[in-house]
PDB file of C-alpha atoms in Angstrom:
ATOM      1  CA  ASP A   1       0.000   0.000   0.000  1.00  0.00           C
ATOM      2  CA  GLN A   2       0.959   3.620  -0.510  1.00  0.00           C
ATOM      3  CA  TYR A   3       0.294   6.397   1.959  1.00  0.00           C
ATOM      4  CA  ASP A   4       0.287   9.539  -0.158  1.00  0.00           C
ATOM      5  CA  ARG A   5      -1.180  12.353   1.901  1.00  0.00           C
ATOM      6  CA  GLN A   6      -0.694  16.080   2.286  1.00  0.00           C
ATOM      7  CA  LEU A   7       1.492  16.612   5.328  1.00  0.00           C
ATOM      8  CA  ILE A   8      -0.349  18.907   7.692  1.00  0.00           C
ATOM      9  CA  ASP A   9       0.400  17.277  11.032  1.00  0.00           C
ATOM     10  CA  VAL A  10       3.064  14.596  11.112  1.00  0.00           C
ATOM     11  CA  PHE A  11       1.604  13.024  14.258  1.00  0.00           C
ATOM     12  CA  ASP A  12      -1.883  12.732  12.762  1.00  0.00           C
ATOM     13  CA  LEU A  13      -0.326  11.152   9.668  1.00  0.00           C
ATOM     14  CA  GLN A  14       1.677   8.763  11.856  1.00  0.00           C
ATOM     15  CA  ASP A  15      -1.498   7.782  13.760  1.00  0.00           C
ATOM     16  CA  GLU A  16      -3.371   7.231  10.497  1.00  0.00           C
ATOM     17  CA  ILE A  17      -0.648   5.027   9.003  1.00  0.00           C
ATOM     18  CA  THR A  18      -0.266   3.067  12.245  1.00  0.00           C
ATOM     19  CA  GLY A  19      -4.029   2.544  12.357  1.00  0.00           C
ATOM     20  CA  GLU A  20      -4.054   1.238   8.788  1.00  0.00           C
ATOM     21  CA  ILE A  21      -1.191  -1.168   9.512  1.00  0.00           C
ATOM     22  CA  LEU A  22      -2.894  -2.469  12.663  1.00  0.00           C
ATOM     23  CA  LYS A  23      -6.133  -2.885  10.711  1.00  0.00           C
ATOM     24  CA  GLN A  24      -4.321  -4.918   8.032  1.00  0.00           C
ATOM     25  CA  LEU A  25      -2.779  -7.094  10.758  1.00  0.00           C
ATOM     26  CA  GLY A  26      -6.122  -7.539  12.470  1.00  0.00           C
ATOM     27  CA  ILE A  27      -4.929  -5.959  15.701  1.00  0.00           C
ATOM     28  CA  HIS A  28      -7.175  -3.722  17.789  1.00  0.00           C
ATOM     29  CA  LEU A  29      -5.670  -1.538  20.492  1.00  0.00           C
ATOM     30  CA  GLN A  30      -7.790  -0.073  23.248  1.00  0.00           C
ATOM     31  CA  GLU A  31      -6.983   3.301  24.710  1.00  0.00           C
ATOM     32  CA  PRO A  32      -6.873   3.441  28.485  1.00  0.00           C
ATOM     33  CA  SER A  33      -9.927   5.164  29.877  1.00  0.00           C
ATOM     34  CA  GLY A  34      -9.633   8.694  31.180  1.00  0.00           C
ATOM     35  CA  THR A  35      -6.379   9.553  29.452  1.00  0.00           C
ATOM     36  CA  GLU A  36      -5.605  12.808  27.753  1.00  0.00           C
ATOM     37  CA  PRO A  37      -3.142  13.182  24.894  1.00  0.00           C
ATOM     38  CA  ILE A  38       0.397  13.884  26.078  1.00  0.00           C
ATOM     39  CA  GLY A  39       2.057  17.084  24.917  1.00  0.00           C
ATOM     40  CA  ARG A  40       0.643  19.739  22.697  1.00  0.00           C
ATOM     41  CA  LYS A  41       0.160  20.244  19.011  1.00  0.00           C
ATOM     42  CA  ILE A  42       3.198  21.762  17.375  1.00  0.00           C
ATOM     43  CA  ASN A  43       2.857  24.322  14.626  1.00  0.00           C
ATOM     44  CA  MET A  44       4.662  22.526  11.791  1.00  0.00           C
ATOM     45  CA  ASP A  45       5.762  25.781  10.167  1.00  0.00           C
ATOM     46  CA  ALA A  46       7.348  26.863  13.456  1.00  0.00           C
ATOM     47  CA  TYR A  47       8.987  23.450  13.851  1.00  0.00           C
ATOM     48  CA  ASN A  48      10.382  23.677  10.326  1.00  0.00           C
ATOM     49  CA  GLU A  49      11.803  27.151  11.023  1.00  0.00           C
ATOM     50  CA  PHE A  50      13.379  25.807  14.237  1.00  0.00           C
ATOM     51  CA  LEU A  51      15.042  22.954  12.323  1.00  0.00           C
ATOM     52  CA  ILE A  52      16.317  25.360   9.661  1.00  0.00           C
ATOM     53  CA  GLY A  53      17.715  27.525  12.466  1.00  0.00           C
ATOM     54  CA  ASN A  54      19.568  24.486  13.836  1.00  0.00           C
ATOM     55  CA  HIS A  55      20.897  23.747  10.362  1.00  0.00           C
ATOM     56  CA  HIS A  56      22.295  27.251   9.983  1.00  0.00           C
ATOM     57  CA  ARG A  57      23.781  27.275  13.497  1.00  0.00           C
ATOM     58  CA  HIS A  58      25.592  24.010  12.799  1.00  0.00           C
ATOM     59  CA  ARG A  59      26.992  25.601   9.637  1.00  0.00           C
ATOM     60  CA  LEU A  60      28.128  28.583  11.751  1.00  0.00           C
ATOM     61  CA  GLU A  61      25.697  30.861   9.908  1.00  0.00           C
ATOM     62  CA  ILE A  62      24.759  32.544  13.172  1.00  0.00           C
ATOM     63  CA  ASP A  63      22.715  35.463  11.834  1.00  0.00           C
ATOM     64  CA  ARG A  64      20.676  33.220   9.533  1.00  0.00           C
ATOM     65  CA  ALA A  65      20.055  30.849  12.448  1.00  0.00           C
ATOM     66  CA  LYS A  66      18.745  33.753  14.554  1.00  0.00           C
ATOM     67  CA  GLU A  67      16.332  34.752  11.775  1.00  0.00           C
ATOM     68  CA  HIS A  68      14.800  31.278  11.640  1.00  0.00           C
ATOM     69  CA  TYR A  69      14.579  30.892  15.427  1.00  0.00           C
ATOM     70  CA  ARG A  70      12.841  34.272  15.639  1.00  0.00           C
ATOM     71  CA  ARG A  71      10.473  33.352  12.836  1.00  0.00           C
ATOM     72  CA  ALA A  72       9.636  30.080  14.625  1.00  0.00           C
ATOM     73  CA  SER A  73       8.916  32.010  17.836  1.00  0.00           C
ATOM     74  CA  GLU A  74       6.650  34.411  15.962  1.00  0.00           C
ATOM     75  CA  LEU A  75       4.734  31.528  14.381  1.00  0.00           C
ATOM     76  CA  ASP A  76       4.161  29.833  17.749  1.00  0.00           C
ATOM     77  CA  THR A  77       4.660  32.001  20.827  1.00  0.00           C
ATOM     78  CA  ASN A  78       4.199  28.987  23.147  1.00  0.00           C
ATOM     79  CA  TYR A  79       6.960  26.925  21.509  1.00  0.00           C
ATOM     80  CA  ALA A  80       9.961  26.849  23.866  1.00  0.00           C
ATOM     81  CA  GLU A  81      12.569  25.305  21.565  1.00  0.00           C
ATOM     82  CA  PRO A  82      13.111  28.362  19.322  1.00  0.00           C
ATOM     83  CA  GLN A  83      13.788  30.479  22.417  1.00  0.00           C
ATOM     84  CA  GLY A  84      16.194  27.780  23.616  1.00  0.00           C
ATOM     85  CA  GLY A  85      17.734  27.770  20.142  1.00  0.00           C
ATOM     86  CA  LEU A  86      18.238  31.540  20.279  1.00  0.00           C
ATOM     87  CA  ALA A  87      19.800  31.279  23.742  1.00  0.00           C
ATOM     88  CA  PHE A  88      22.151  28.532  22.601  1.00  0.00           C
ATOM     89  CA  ASN A  89      22.918  30.490  19.441  1.00  0.00           C
ATOM     90  CA  TYR A  90      24.061  33.481  21.527  1.00  0.00           C
ATOM     91  CA  TYR A  91      26.095  31.133  23.734  1.00  0.00           C
ATOM     92  CA  TYR A  92      27.658  29.582  20.641  1.00  0.00           C
ATOM     93  CA  GLU A  93      28.352  33.014  19.177  1.00  0.00           C
ATOM     94  CA  ALA A  94      30.008  34.173  22.420  1.00  0.00           C
ATOM     95  CA  GLY A  95      32.650  31.483  21.964  1.00  0.00           C
ATOM     96  CA  MET A  96      33.520  32.434  18.401  1.00  0.00           C
ATOM     97  CA  PRO A  97      36.818  34.174  17.608  1.00  0.00           C
ATOM     98  CA  GLY A  98      36.548  37.952  17.416  1.00  0.00           C
ATOM     99  CA  VAL A  99      33.309  38.124  19.404  1.00  0.00           C
ATOM    100  CA  VAL A 100      33.173  40.085  22.648  1.00  0.00           C
ATOM    101  CA  SER A 101      31.482  37.385  24.692  1.00  0.00           C
ATOM    102  CA  HIS A 102      30.103  39.538  27.512  1.00  0.00           C
ATOM    103  CA  GLU A 103      27.971  41.401  24.960  1.00  0.00           C
ATOM    104  CA  GLN A 104      26.136  38.153  24.165  1.00  0.00           C
ATOM    105  CA  TYR A 105      25.202  37.289  27.757  1.00  0.00           C
ATOM    106  CA  PRO A 106      22.125  39.512  28.243  1.00  0.00           C
ATOM    107  CA  SER A 107      20.436  38.176  25.076  1.00  0.00           C
ATOM    108  CA  MET A 108      21.568  34.637  25.853  1.00  0.00           C
ATOM    109  CA  LEU A 109      20.024  34.735  29.332  1.00  0.00           C
ATOM    110  CA  GLU A 110      16.863  36.539  28.191  1.00  0.00           C
ATOM    111  CA  HIS A 111      16.053  33.840  25.620  1.00  0.00           C
ATOM    112  CA  ALA A 112      16.997  31.032  28.003  1.00  0.00           C
ATOM    113  CA  ARG A 113      14.615  32.400  30.636  1.00  0.00           C
ATOM    114  CA  GLN A 114      11.834  32.807  28.051  1.00  0.00           C
ATOM    115  CA  ALA A 115      12.311  29.182  26.966  1.00  0.00           C
ATOM    116  CA  LEU A 116      12.303  27.917  30.545  1.00  0.00           C
ATOM    117  CA  ALA A 117       9.133  29.889  31.286  1.00  0.00           C
ATOM    118  CA  LEU A 118       7.450  27.889  28.510  1.00  0.00           C
ATOM    119  CA  ASP A 119       9.120  24.550  29.292  1.00  0.00           C
ATOM    120  CA  ALA A 120      11.104  24.108  32.497  1.00  0.00           C
ATOM    121  CA  ASN A 121      13.095  21.260  30.905  1.00  0.00           C
ATOM    122  CA  GLU A 122      14.010  22.855  27.559  1.00  0.00           C
ATOM    123  CA  PRO A 123      17.501  21.368  27.060  1.00  0.00           C
ATOM    124  CA  TYR A 124      19.220  24.186  25.166  1.00  0.00           C
ATOM    125  CA  ALA A 125      18.097  26.815  27.661  1.00  0.00           C
ATOM    126  CA  LYS A 126      19.162  24.618  30.577  1.00  0.00           C
ATOM    127  CA  THR A 127      22.542  24.048  28.909  1.00  0.00           C
ATOM    128  CA  VAL A 128      23.022  27.796  28.462  1.00  0.00           C
ATOM    129  CA  ILE A 129      22.152  28.447  32.115  1.00  0.00           C
ATOM    130  CA  ALA A 130      24.599  25.731  33.218  1.00  0.00           C
ATOM    131  CA  ALA A 131      27.337  27.205  31.013  1.00  0.00           C
ATOM    132  CA  HIS A 132      26.609  30.662  32.430  1.00  0.00           C
ATOM    133  CA  HIS A 133      26.943  29.260  35.960  1.00  0.00           C
ATOM    134  CA  PHE A 134      30.278  27.776  34.967  1.00  0.00           C
ATOM    135  CA  TYR A 135      31.890  30.594  32.991  1.00  0.00           C
ATOM    136  CA  VAL A 136      30.350  33.661  34.646  1.00  0.00           C
ATOM    137  CA  ASP A 137      29.239  32.682  38.155  1.00  0.00           C
ATOM    138  CA  ARG A 138      32.174  30.273  38.590  1.00  0.00           C
ATOM    139  CA  ASP A 139      29.772  27.770  40.156  1.00  0.00           C
ATOM    140  CA  TYR A 140      31.644  24.785  38.744  1.00  0.00           C
ATOM    141  CA  GLU A 141      29.979  22.075  40.779  1.00  0.00           C
ATOM    142  CA  GLY A 142      26.471  23.442  40.164  1.00  0.00           C
ATOM    143  CA  ALA A 143      27.102  23.748  36.437  1.00  0.00           C
ATOM    144  CA  ILE A 144      28.468  20.215  36.146  1.00  0.00           C
ATOM    145  CA  ASN A 145      25.586  18.769  38.181  1.00  0.00           C
ATOM    146  CA  GLU A 146      23.108  20.573  35.932  1.00  0.00           C
ATOM    147  CA  LEU A 147      24.852  19.286  32.804  1.00  0.00           C
ATOM    148  CA  VAL A 148      24.850  15.729  34.170  1.00  0.00           C
ATOM    149  CA  ASP A 149      21.072  15.985  34.590  1.00  0.00           C
ATOM    150  CA  ILE A 150      20.554  17.469  31.108  1.00  0.00           C
ATOM    151  CA  GLN A 151      22.833  14.900  29.480  1.00  0.00           C
ATOM    152  CA  ALA A 152      20.987  12.057  31.232  1.00  0.00           C
ATOM    153  CA  ARG A 153      17.697  13.309  29.739  1.00  0.00           C
ATOM    154  CA  HIS A 154      19.192  13.919  26.281  1.00  0.00           C
ATOM    155  CA  PRO A 155      22.106  11.470  25.925  1.00  0.00           C
ATOM    156  CA  SER A 156      22.489  11.789  22.158  1.00  0.00           C
ATOM    157  CA  ASN A 157      22.276  15.587  21.853  1.00  0.00           C
ATOM    158  CA  VAL A 158      25.630  16.559  20.361  1.00  0.00           C
ATOM    159  CA  ASP A 159      25.361  20.205  21.431  1.00  0.00           C
ATOM    160  CA  ILE A 160      24.940  19.231  25.069  1.00  0.00           C
ATOM    161  CA  LEU A 161      27.789  16.732  24.836  1.00  0.00           C
ATOM    162  CA  ASN A 162      30.040  19.378  23.257  1.00  0.00           C
ATOM    163  CA  THR A 163      29.244  21.840  26.032  1.00  0.00           C
ATOM    164  CA  PHE A 164      30.069  19.158  28.569  1.00  0.00           C
ATOM    165  CA  ALA A 165      33.348  18.443  26.760  1.00  0.00           C
ATOM    166  CA  TYR A 166      34.345  22.138  26.675  1.00  0.00           C
ATOM    167  CA  ILE A 167      33.702  22.454  30.389  1.00  0.00           C
ATOM    168  CA  TYR A 168      35.588  19.251  31.168  1.00  0.00           C
ATOM    169  CA  ARG A 169      38.502  20.458  29.074  1.00  0.00           C
ATOM    170  CA  THR A 170      38.451  23.824  30.867  1.00  0.00           C
ATOM    171  CA  MET A 171      38.642  21.955  34.184  1.00  0.00           C
ATOM    172  CA  GLY A 172      41.609  19.939  32.893  1.00  0.00           C
ATOM    173  CA  TRP A 173      39.554  16.761  32.845  1.00  0.00           C
ATOM    174  CA  ASP A 174      40.281  15.897  29.218  1.00  0.00           C
ATOM    175  CA  GLN A 175      40.139  12.165  29.935  1.00  0.00           C
ATOM    176  CA  GLN A 176      36.909  12.315  31.960  1.00  0.00           C
ATOM    177  CA  GLU A 177      34.340   9.896  30.606  1.00  0.00           C
ATOM    178  CA  LEU A 178      30.822  11.097  29.853  1.00  0.00           C
ATOM    179  CA  ARG A 179      28.185   8.590  30.883  1.00  0.00           C
TER     180      ARG A 179
END
């Protein structure tokens, strides 16, 4: 079978395809009574802008990344990840050669706080706050404990792992193993 549909909501499409497959297999799943859907609907245009922002940040196209994160935030004002992306973008930019890092901190912290107000566990914002504790507040133990928690929740996030590695290297723990 083919599943050619217009992509409006990827999760609705996923549910539809899964339902068709289960139907073909003769399997019927019952939903537990009294449950509500987990999470919230994501504006797909905002999500796409967020992903494009990530793409540009990874290519070190910092200004283009900011544009897409801002556009994502405008499309969905309740979407925490673009604010976290902006915060991390400013953090990333602060570490680039020729950039006066202390000029990036107010914007970095503003966007991190906005992201955390929307989602207390937004990983990029939490990473930025941990890095700020480390580099600015000199709260080394607090920063490392925060990063351990973030990394445990997002073990395959390369940006978080890189931040951890930079901090470990700064501490002279080049051989420290991330778990």
